Coordinates of C-alpha atoms in Angstrom, one line a residue:
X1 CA 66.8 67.9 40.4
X2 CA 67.9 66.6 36.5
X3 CA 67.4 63.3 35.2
X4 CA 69.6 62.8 32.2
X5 CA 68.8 59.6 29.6
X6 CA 71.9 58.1 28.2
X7 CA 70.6 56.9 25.2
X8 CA 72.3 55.3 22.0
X9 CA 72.7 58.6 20.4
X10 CA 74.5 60.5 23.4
X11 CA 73.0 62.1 26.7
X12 CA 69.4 63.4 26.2
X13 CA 68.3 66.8 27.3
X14 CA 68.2 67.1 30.9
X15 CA 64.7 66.6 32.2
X16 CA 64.2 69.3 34.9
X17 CA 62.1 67.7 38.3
X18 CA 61.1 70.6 40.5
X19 CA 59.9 70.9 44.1
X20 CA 55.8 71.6 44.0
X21 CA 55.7 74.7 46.2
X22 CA 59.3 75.9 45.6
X23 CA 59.9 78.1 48.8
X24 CA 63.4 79.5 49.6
X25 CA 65.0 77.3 52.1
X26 CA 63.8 73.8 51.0
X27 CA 67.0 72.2 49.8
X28 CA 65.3 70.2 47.1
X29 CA 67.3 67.8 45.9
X30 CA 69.8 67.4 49.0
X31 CA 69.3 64.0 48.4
X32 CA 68.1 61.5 45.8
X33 CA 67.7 57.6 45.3
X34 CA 66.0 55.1 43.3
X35 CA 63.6 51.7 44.6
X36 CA 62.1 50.5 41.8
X37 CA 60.2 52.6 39.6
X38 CA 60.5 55.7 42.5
X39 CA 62.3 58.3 42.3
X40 CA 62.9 59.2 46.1
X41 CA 64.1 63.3 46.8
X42 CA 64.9 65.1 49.8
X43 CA 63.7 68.3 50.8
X44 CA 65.6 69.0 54.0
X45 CA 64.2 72.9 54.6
X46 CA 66.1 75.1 56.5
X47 CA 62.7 77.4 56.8
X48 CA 61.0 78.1 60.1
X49 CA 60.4 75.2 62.1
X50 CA 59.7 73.2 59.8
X51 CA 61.3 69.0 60.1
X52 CA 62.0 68.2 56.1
X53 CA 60.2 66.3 53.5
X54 CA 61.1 64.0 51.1
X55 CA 58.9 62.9 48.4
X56 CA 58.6 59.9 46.0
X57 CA 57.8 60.4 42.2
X58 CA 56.8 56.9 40.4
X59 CA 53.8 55.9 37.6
X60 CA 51.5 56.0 40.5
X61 CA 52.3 59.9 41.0
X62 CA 53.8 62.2 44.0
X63 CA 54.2 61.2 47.2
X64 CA 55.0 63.2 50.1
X65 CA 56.6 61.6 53.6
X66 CA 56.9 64.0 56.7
X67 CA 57.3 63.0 60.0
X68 CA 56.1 65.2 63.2
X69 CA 56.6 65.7 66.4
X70 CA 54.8 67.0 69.5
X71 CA 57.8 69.8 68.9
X72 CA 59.3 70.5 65.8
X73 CA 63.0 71.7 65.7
X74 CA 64.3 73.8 62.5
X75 CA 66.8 71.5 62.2
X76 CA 65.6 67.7 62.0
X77 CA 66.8 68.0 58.3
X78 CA 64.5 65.3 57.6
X79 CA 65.7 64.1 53.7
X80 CA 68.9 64.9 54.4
X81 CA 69.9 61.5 52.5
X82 CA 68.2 58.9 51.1
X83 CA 69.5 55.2 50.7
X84 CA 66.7 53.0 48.5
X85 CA 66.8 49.3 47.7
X86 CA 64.2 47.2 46.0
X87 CA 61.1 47.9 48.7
X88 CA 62.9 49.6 51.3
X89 CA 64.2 52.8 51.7
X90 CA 66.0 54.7 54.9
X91 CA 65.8 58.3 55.3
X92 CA 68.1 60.4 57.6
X93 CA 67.1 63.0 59.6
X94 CA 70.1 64.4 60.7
X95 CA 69.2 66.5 63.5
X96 CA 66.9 65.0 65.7
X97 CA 66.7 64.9 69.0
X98 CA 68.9 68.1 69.3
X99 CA 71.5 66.6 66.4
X100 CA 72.0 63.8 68.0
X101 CA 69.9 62.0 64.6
X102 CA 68.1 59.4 63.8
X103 CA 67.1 57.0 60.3
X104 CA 63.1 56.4 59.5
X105 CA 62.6 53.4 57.5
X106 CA 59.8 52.9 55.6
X107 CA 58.8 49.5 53.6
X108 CA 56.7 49.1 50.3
X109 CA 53.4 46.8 50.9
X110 CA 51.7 44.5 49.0
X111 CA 49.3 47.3 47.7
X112 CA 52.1 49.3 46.8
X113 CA 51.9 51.7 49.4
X114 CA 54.8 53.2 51.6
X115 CA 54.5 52.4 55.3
X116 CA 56.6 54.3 58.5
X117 CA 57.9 50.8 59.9
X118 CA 60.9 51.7 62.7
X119 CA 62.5 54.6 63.6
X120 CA 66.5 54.0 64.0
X121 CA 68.1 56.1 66.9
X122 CA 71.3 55.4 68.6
X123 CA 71.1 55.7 72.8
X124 CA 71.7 58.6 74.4
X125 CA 75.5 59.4 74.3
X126 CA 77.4 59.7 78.2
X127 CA 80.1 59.1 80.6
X128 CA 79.2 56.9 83.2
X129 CA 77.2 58.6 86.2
X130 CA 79.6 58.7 89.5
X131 CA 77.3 58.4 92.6
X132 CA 77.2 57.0 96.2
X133 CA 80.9 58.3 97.8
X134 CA 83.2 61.2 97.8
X135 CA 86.1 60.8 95.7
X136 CA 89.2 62.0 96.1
X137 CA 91.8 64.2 94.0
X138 CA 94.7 61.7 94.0
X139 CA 98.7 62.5 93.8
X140 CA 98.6 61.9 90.3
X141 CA 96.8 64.8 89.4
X142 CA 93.2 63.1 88.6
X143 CA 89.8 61.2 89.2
X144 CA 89.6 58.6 87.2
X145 CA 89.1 60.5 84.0
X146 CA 88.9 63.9 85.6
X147 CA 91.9 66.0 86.0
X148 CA 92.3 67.6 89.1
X149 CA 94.2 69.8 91.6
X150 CA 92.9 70.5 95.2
X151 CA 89.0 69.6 94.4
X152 CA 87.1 66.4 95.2
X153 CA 84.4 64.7 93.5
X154 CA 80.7 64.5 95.3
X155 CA 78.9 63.1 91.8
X156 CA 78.7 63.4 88.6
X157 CA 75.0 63.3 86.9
X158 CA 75.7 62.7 82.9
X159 CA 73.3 64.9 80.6
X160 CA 71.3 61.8 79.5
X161 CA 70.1 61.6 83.2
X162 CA 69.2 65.3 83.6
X163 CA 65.4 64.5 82.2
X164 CA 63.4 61.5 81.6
X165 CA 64.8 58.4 79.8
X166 CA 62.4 59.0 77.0
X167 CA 63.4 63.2 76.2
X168 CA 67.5 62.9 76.7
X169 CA 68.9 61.8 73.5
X170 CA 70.9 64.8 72.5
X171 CA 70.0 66.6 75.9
X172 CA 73.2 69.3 76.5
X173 CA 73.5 71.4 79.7
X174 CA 74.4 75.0 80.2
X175 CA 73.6 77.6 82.9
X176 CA 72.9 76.7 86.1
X177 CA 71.8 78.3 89.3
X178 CA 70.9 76.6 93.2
X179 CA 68.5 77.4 95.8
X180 CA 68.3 76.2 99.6
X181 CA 64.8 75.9 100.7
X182 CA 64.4 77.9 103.7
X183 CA 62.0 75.9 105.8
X184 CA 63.7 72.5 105.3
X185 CA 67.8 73.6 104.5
X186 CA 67.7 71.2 101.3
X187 CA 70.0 71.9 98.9
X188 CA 68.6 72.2 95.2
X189 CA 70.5 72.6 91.6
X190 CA 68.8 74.1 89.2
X191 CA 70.3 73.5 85.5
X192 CA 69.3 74.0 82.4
X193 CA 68.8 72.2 79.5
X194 CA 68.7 73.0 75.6
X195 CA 65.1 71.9 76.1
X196 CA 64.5 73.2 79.5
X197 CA 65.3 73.4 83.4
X198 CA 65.9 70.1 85.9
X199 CA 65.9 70.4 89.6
X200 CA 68.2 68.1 90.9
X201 CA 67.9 67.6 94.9
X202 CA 71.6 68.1 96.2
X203 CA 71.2 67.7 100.3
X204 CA 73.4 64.6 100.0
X205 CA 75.8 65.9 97.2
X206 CA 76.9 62.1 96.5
X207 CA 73.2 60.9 96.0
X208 CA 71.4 63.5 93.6
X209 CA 68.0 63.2 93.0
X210 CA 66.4 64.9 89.8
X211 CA 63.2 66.2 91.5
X212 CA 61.8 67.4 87.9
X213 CA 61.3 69.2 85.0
X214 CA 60.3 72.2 83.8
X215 CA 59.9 72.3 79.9
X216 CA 61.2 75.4 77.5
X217 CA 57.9 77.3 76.7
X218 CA 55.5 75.3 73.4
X219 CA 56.4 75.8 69.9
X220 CA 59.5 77.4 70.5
X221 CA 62.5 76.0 68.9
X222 CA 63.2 72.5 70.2
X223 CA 66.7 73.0 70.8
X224 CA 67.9 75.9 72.6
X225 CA 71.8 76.3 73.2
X226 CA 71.6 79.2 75.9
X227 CA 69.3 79.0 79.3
X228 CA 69.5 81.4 82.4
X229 CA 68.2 81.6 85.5
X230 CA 68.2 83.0 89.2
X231 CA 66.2 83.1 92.3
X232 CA 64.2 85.3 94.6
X233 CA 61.6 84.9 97.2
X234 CA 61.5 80.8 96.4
X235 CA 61.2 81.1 93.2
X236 CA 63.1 80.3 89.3
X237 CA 63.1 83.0 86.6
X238 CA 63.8 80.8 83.7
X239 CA 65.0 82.9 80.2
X240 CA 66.4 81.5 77.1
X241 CA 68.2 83.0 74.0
X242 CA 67.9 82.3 70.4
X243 CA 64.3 80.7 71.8
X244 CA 61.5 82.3 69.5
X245 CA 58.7 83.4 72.1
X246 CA 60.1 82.1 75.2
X247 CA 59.3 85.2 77.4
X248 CA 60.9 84.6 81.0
X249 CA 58.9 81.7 83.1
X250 CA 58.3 81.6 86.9
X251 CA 57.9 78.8 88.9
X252 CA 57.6 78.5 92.6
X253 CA 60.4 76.6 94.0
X254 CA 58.1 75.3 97.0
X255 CA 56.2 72.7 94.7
X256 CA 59.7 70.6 95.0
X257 CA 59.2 69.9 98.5
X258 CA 56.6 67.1 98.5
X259 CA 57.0 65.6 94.8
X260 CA 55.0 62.3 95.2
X261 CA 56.7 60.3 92.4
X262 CA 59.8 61.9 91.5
X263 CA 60.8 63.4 88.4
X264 CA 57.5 65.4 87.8
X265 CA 57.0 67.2 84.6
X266 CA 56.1 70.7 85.7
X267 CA 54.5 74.5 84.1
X268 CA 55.5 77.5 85.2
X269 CA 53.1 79.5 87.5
X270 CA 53.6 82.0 85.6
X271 CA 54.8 83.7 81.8
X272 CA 56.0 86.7 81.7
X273 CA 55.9 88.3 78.3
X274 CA 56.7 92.1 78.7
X275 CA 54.3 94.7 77.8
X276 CA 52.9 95.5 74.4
X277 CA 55.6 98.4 73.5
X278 CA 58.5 96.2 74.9
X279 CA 57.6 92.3 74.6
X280 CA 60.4 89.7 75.8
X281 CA 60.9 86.9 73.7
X282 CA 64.5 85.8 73.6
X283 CA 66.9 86.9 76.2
X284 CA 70.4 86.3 77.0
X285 CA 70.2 86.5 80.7
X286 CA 68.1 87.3 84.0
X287 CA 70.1 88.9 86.7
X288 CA 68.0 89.9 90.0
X289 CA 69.4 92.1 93.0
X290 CA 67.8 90.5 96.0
X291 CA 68.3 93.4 98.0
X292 CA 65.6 95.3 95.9
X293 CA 63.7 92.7 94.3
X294 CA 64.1 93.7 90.8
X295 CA 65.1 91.7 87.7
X296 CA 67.0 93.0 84.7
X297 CA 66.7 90.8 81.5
X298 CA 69.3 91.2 79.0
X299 CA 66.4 91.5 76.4
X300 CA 66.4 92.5 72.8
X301 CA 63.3 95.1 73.5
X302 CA 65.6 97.3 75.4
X303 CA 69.0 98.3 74.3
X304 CA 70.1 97.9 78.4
X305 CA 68.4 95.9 80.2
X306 CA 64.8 95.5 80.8
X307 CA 63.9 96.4 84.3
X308 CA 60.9 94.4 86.2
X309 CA 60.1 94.6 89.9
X310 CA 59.5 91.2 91.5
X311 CA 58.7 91.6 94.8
X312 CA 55.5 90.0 94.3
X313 CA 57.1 87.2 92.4
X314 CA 53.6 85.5 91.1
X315 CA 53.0 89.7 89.7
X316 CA 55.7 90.8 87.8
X317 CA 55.6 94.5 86.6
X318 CA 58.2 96.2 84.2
X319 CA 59.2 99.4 85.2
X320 CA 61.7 100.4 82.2
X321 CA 64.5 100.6 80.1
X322 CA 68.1 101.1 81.4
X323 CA 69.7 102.8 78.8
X324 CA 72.0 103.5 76.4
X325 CA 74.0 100.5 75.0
X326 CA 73.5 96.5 74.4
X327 CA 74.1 94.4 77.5
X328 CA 75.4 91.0 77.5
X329 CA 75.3 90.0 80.9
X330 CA 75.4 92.3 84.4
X331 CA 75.5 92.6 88.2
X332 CA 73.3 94.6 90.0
X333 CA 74.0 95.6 93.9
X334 CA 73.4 97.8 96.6
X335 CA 77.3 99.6 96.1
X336 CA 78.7 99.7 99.7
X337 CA 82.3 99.7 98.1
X338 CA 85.0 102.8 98.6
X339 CA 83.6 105.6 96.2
X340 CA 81.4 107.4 98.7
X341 CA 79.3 109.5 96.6
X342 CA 77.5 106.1 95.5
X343 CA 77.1 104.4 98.9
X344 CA 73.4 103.0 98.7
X345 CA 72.8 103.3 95.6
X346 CA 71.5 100.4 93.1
X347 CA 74.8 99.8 90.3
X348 CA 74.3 97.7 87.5
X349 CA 77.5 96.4 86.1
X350 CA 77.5 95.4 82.7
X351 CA 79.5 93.8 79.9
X352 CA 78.3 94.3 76.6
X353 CA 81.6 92.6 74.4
X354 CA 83.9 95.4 74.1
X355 CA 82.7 97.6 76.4
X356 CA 82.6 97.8 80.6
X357 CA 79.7 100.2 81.7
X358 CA 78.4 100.9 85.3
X359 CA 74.9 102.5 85.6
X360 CA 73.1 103.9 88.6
X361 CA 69.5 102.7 88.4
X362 CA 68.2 103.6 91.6
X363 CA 65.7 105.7 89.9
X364 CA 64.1 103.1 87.3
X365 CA 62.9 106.5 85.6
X366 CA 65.7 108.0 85.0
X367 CA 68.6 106.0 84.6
X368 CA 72.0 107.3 84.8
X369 CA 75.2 106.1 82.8
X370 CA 78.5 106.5 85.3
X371 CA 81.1 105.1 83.2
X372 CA 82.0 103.4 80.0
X373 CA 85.3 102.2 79.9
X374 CA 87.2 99.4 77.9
X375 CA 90.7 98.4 77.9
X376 CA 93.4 98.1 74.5
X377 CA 92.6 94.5 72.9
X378 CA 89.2 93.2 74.5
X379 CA 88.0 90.3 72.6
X380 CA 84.3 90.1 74.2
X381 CA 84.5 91.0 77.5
X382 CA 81.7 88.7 78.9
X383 CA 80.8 88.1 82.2
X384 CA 82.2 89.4 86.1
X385 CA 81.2 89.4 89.3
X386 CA 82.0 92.0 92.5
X387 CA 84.7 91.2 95.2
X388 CA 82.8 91.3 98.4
X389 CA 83.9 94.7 99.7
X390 CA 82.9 95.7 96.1
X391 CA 86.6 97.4 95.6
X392 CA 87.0 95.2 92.7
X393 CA 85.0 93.7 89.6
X394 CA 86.3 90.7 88.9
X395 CA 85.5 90.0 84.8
X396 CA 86.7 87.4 82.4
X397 CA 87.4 87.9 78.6
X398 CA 85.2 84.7 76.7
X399 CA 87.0 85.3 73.2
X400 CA 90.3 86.4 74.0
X401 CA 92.3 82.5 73.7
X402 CA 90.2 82.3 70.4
X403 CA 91.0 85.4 69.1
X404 CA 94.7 85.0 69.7
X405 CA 95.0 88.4 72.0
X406 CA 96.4 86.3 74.9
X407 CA 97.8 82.4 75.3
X408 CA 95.8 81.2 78.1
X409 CA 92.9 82.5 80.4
X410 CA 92.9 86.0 80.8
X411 CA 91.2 87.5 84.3
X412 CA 90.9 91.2 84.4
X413 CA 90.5 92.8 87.9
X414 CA 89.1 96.5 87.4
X415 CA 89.3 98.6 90.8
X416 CA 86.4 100.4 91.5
X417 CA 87.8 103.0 94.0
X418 CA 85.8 105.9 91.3
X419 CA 83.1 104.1 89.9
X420 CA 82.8 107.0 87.1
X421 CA 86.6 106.0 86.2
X422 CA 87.1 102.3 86.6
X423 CA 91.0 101.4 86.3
X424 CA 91.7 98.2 84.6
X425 CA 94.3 97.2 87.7
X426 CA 95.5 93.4 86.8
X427 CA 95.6 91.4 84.0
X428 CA 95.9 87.9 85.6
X429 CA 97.0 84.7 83.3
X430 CA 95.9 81.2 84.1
X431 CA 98.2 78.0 83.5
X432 CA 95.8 76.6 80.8
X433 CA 94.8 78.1 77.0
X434 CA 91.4 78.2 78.1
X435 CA 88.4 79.7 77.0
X436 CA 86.8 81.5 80.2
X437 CA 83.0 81.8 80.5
X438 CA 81.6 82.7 83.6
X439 CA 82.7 83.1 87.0
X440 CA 81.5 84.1 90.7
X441 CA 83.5 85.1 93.8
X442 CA 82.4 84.0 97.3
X443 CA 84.6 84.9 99.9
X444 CA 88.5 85.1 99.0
X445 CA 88.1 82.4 95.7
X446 CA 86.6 83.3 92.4
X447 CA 85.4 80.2 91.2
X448 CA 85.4 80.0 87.0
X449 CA 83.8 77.4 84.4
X450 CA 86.7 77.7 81.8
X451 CA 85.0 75.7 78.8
X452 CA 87.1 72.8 77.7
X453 CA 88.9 73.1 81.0
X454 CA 86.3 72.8 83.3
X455 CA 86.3 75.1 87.1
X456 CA 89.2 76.6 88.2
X457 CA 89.3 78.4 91.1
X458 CA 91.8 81.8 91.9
X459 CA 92.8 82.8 95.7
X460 CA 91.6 86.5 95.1
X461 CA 92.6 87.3 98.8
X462 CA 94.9 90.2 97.1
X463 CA 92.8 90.8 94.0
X464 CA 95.8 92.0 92.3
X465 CA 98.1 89.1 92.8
X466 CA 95.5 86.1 92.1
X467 CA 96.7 82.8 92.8
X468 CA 95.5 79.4 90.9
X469 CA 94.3 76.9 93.8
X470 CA 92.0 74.7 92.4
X471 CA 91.3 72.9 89.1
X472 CA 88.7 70.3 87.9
X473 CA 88.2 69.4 84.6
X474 CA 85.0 68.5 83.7
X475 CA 85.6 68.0 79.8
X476 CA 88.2 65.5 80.0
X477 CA 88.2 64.4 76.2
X478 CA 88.1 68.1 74.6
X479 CA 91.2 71.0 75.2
X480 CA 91.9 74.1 73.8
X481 CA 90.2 77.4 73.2
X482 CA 86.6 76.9 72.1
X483 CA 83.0 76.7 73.3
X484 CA 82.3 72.8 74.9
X485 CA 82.7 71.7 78.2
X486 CA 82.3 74.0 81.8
X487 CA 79.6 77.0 81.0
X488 CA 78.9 78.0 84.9
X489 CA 79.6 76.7 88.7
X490 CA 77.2 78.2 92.0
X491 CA 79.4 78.1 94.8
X492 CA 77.2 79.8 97.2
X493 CA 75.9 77.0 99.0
X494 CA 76.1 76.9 102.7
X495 CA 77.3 73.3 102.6
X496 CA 80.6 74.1 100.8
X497 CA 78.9 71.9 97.6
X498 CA 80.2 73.9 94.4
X499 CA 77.5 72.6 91.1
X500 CA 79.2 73.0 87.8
X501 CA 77.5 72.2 84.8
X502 CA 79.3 71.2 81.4
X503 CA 77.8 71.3 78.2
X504 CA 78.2 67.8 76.5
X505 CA 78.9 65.7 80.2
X506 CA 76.3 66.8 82.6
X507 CA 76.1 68.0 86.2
X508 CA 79.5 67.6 88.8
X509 CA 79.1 68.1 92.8
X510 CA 82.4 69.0 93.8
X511 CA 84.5 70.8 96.9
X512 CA 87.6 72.7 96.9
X513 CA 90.1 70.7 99.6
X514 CA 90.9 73.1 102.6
X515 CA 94.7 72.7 103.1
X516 CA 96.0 72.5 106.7
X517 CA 97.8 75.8 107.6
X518 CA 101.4 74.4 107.3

């Protein structure tokens, strides 16, 4: 910062004011104001996790102000503007609580000294929750707020409800997963949080019940856009990208079955970190073949996919690296589809942006690359899921609106008859310019979370002549291509309940209407 005199004679000589310690990424000067005789500047940092500091330079000499937190977040941007007045001065910090922000006032005392007197936050920001009866897609084409075809409305459970009252200001949802407890058939969502996981008790889909919460792993970054998770043998496996040290936590499902005074803040039962010559921090996803009780993380210490055996859930063990080639996400089956010389065998199917690649890994030793195919304008080929004969991969394109390759949703249907040669067979178009994100098939429907255009659901009966027969938008205030709104659906519930959770409006219990064979 400069302070200039305007004097008699003409502007002075700048005076040059300079941040003490002077590290890259402190933003010194990002704001500045004046009470009295102090001279207030902001220091917002964009260093580490660090919150911001401002400090106050006066005749008494410097004065630093922080604030902290139980958990910092690398983007509080504390200082990120100053407003002063004679004995009062507010300070933004413009991304607390996950950017939702928030204004610390402090207030000069009668000994001259600054004091911390209220913190200014605005509530947490939400649709009204819909709970207590099923409602219905109407003729016009909507509930309430909701567009719809051909799907009905169990609930919906807004974000700020998703935790406790006193952690869900700025609270945004993304992957989700479910899990029916085997002993008692209750139905359980598991969602997660850019903070961490909720476990929302779905056995009456119009009367949720958040059950509790498991936190991201300490003194990693606050806020965490991307969250993954499946289940095996009763229990979570919990990852998270762009997360710092976050490894992949366990946590046995069981403990939701007698929660005394519900929601409980939980720990995992276990952390699992990797080994020393392959450590997982961050990773993009878990996918787990329950058929042979191994996970594969999408992890940046191996180029495929890290491979663990979990069939001692509690004792995790990594048993390698599938190689070569990044992986975004994948499927991993026992292959009972058409090519026979595979039959048995463990596939992993994997989409890694402009590339589709099936490996064998049946032998976690060795490996073995079948195919690695693409098509002429992929965008970032992202996600996809196996027909249930496994003759077809069903795989959307998550850029392609964006990029301007195709006008609406793009669904690409590669037939697997040669799984060393897959064909790219259909190229399917949706009604809407959606982004797509993922998607699952159970039975004849895929069911995809199409971002601002929330689930839509495909009659994939003929998988090369899909046909659009459900729609619910979840993101009724945003369109177009882009990243808000629906990130993933479970429809695998016995019940027929289909979870979709959407990034800024929470949790929706929903079910695809059965029309009567005319």
């Amino acid at each position: 910062a400069f302070a200039i005199d305007d004097s008699p004679d003409g502007w002075a000589d700048p005076m040059r004011i300079a941040h003490p310690s002077g590290q890259e990424g402190d933003v010194f000067g990002a704001a500045i104001a004046m009470s009295g005789d102090a001279l207030w500047i902001g220091a917002p940092v964009t260093r580490g996790l660090e919150t911001g500091i401002t400090y106050s330079f006066s005749e008494q000499g410097l004065s630093e102000f922080r604030f902290t937190e139980d958990e910092t977040n690398n983007e509080d941007s504390f200082g990120h503007r100053i407003v002063a007045a004679e004995g009062l001065v507010a300070i933004t910090a413009s991304g607390l609580d996950h950017q939702a922000g928030g204004v610390f006032l402090y207030e000069k005392t009668s000994e001259g000294q600054w004091d911390h007197t209220q913190t200014l936050v605005s509530p947490p920001d939400q649709m009204g929750a819909v709970l207590g009866e099923e409602l219905r897609c109407q003729e016009d084409g909507a509930i309430e707020v909701f567009e719809c075809t051909d799907v009905e409305l169990y609930a919906y459970v807004p974000t700020s409800l998703l935790t406790a009252p006193e952690d869900a200001r700025g609270v945004r949802a993304n992957d989700n997963w479910g899990w029916t407890d085997p002993d008692t058939d209750r139905e359980y969502a598991i969602v997660g949080r850019n903070d961490g996981t909720s476990f929302i008790d779905i056995t009456d889909p119009m009367n949720p019940v958040l059950i509790g919460d498991l936190p991201k792993t300490p003194r990693t970054p606050r806020s965490q856009l991307w969250r993954d998770i499946k289940t095996f043998k009763n229990h979570a496996y919990v990852v998270a990208d762009g997360a710092g040290a976050h490894g992949m936590q366990i946590f046995d499902l069981t403990r939701l079955r007698d929660v005394p005074d519900p929601p409980m803040k939980f720990e995992p039962d276990v952390l699992y970190r990797g080994v020393e010559n392959n450590v997982v921090e961050s990773s993009h996803n878990v996918i787990i073949n329950e058929d042979t009780g191994f996970a594969y993380l999408t992890s940046r210490g191996c180029s495929g996919l890290h491979m663990i055996d979990i069939n001692d859930p509690q004792n995790p063990e990594f048993v390698g690296c599938s190689e070569p080639g990044s992986t975004h996400d994948a499927q991993c089956v026992i292959y009972h589809g058409t090519d026979d010389n595979f039959t048995g065998r463990e596939i992993c199917l994997r989409m890694s942006g402009n590339r589709f690649q099936i490996s064998d890994v049946t032998d976690k030793s060795n490996p073995v690359e079948l195919a690695n195919a693409s098509h002429p304008n992929p965008a970032y080929m992202h996600q996809g899921w196996l027909t249930e004969d496994h003759r077809y991969f069903i795989m959307d394109d998550e850029s392609d609106v964006i990029a301007g390759n195709v006008e609406t949703t793009r669904t690409l249907v590669w037939n697997l008859d040669d799984l060393e040669d897959p064909v790219l067979a259909k190229e399917f178009f949706g009604s809407l310019p959606a982004s797509a994100h993922n998607l699952y098939v159970k039975g004849d429907l895929t069911y995809q979370a199409n971002y601002n255009y929330g689930l839509h659901i495909l009659d994939v009966s003929d998988p090369l002549n899909p046909v659009e027969v459900g729609m619910f938008d979840t993101s009724p205030y945003r369109t177009g291509a882009g990243f808000g709104g629906a990130w993933s659906t479970y429809p695998f519930f016995d019940s027929g309940t289909i979870i979709v959770t959407s990034m800024q409006e929470g949790l929706f219990m929903l079910k695809k209407r059965v029309r009567p064979i005319s």
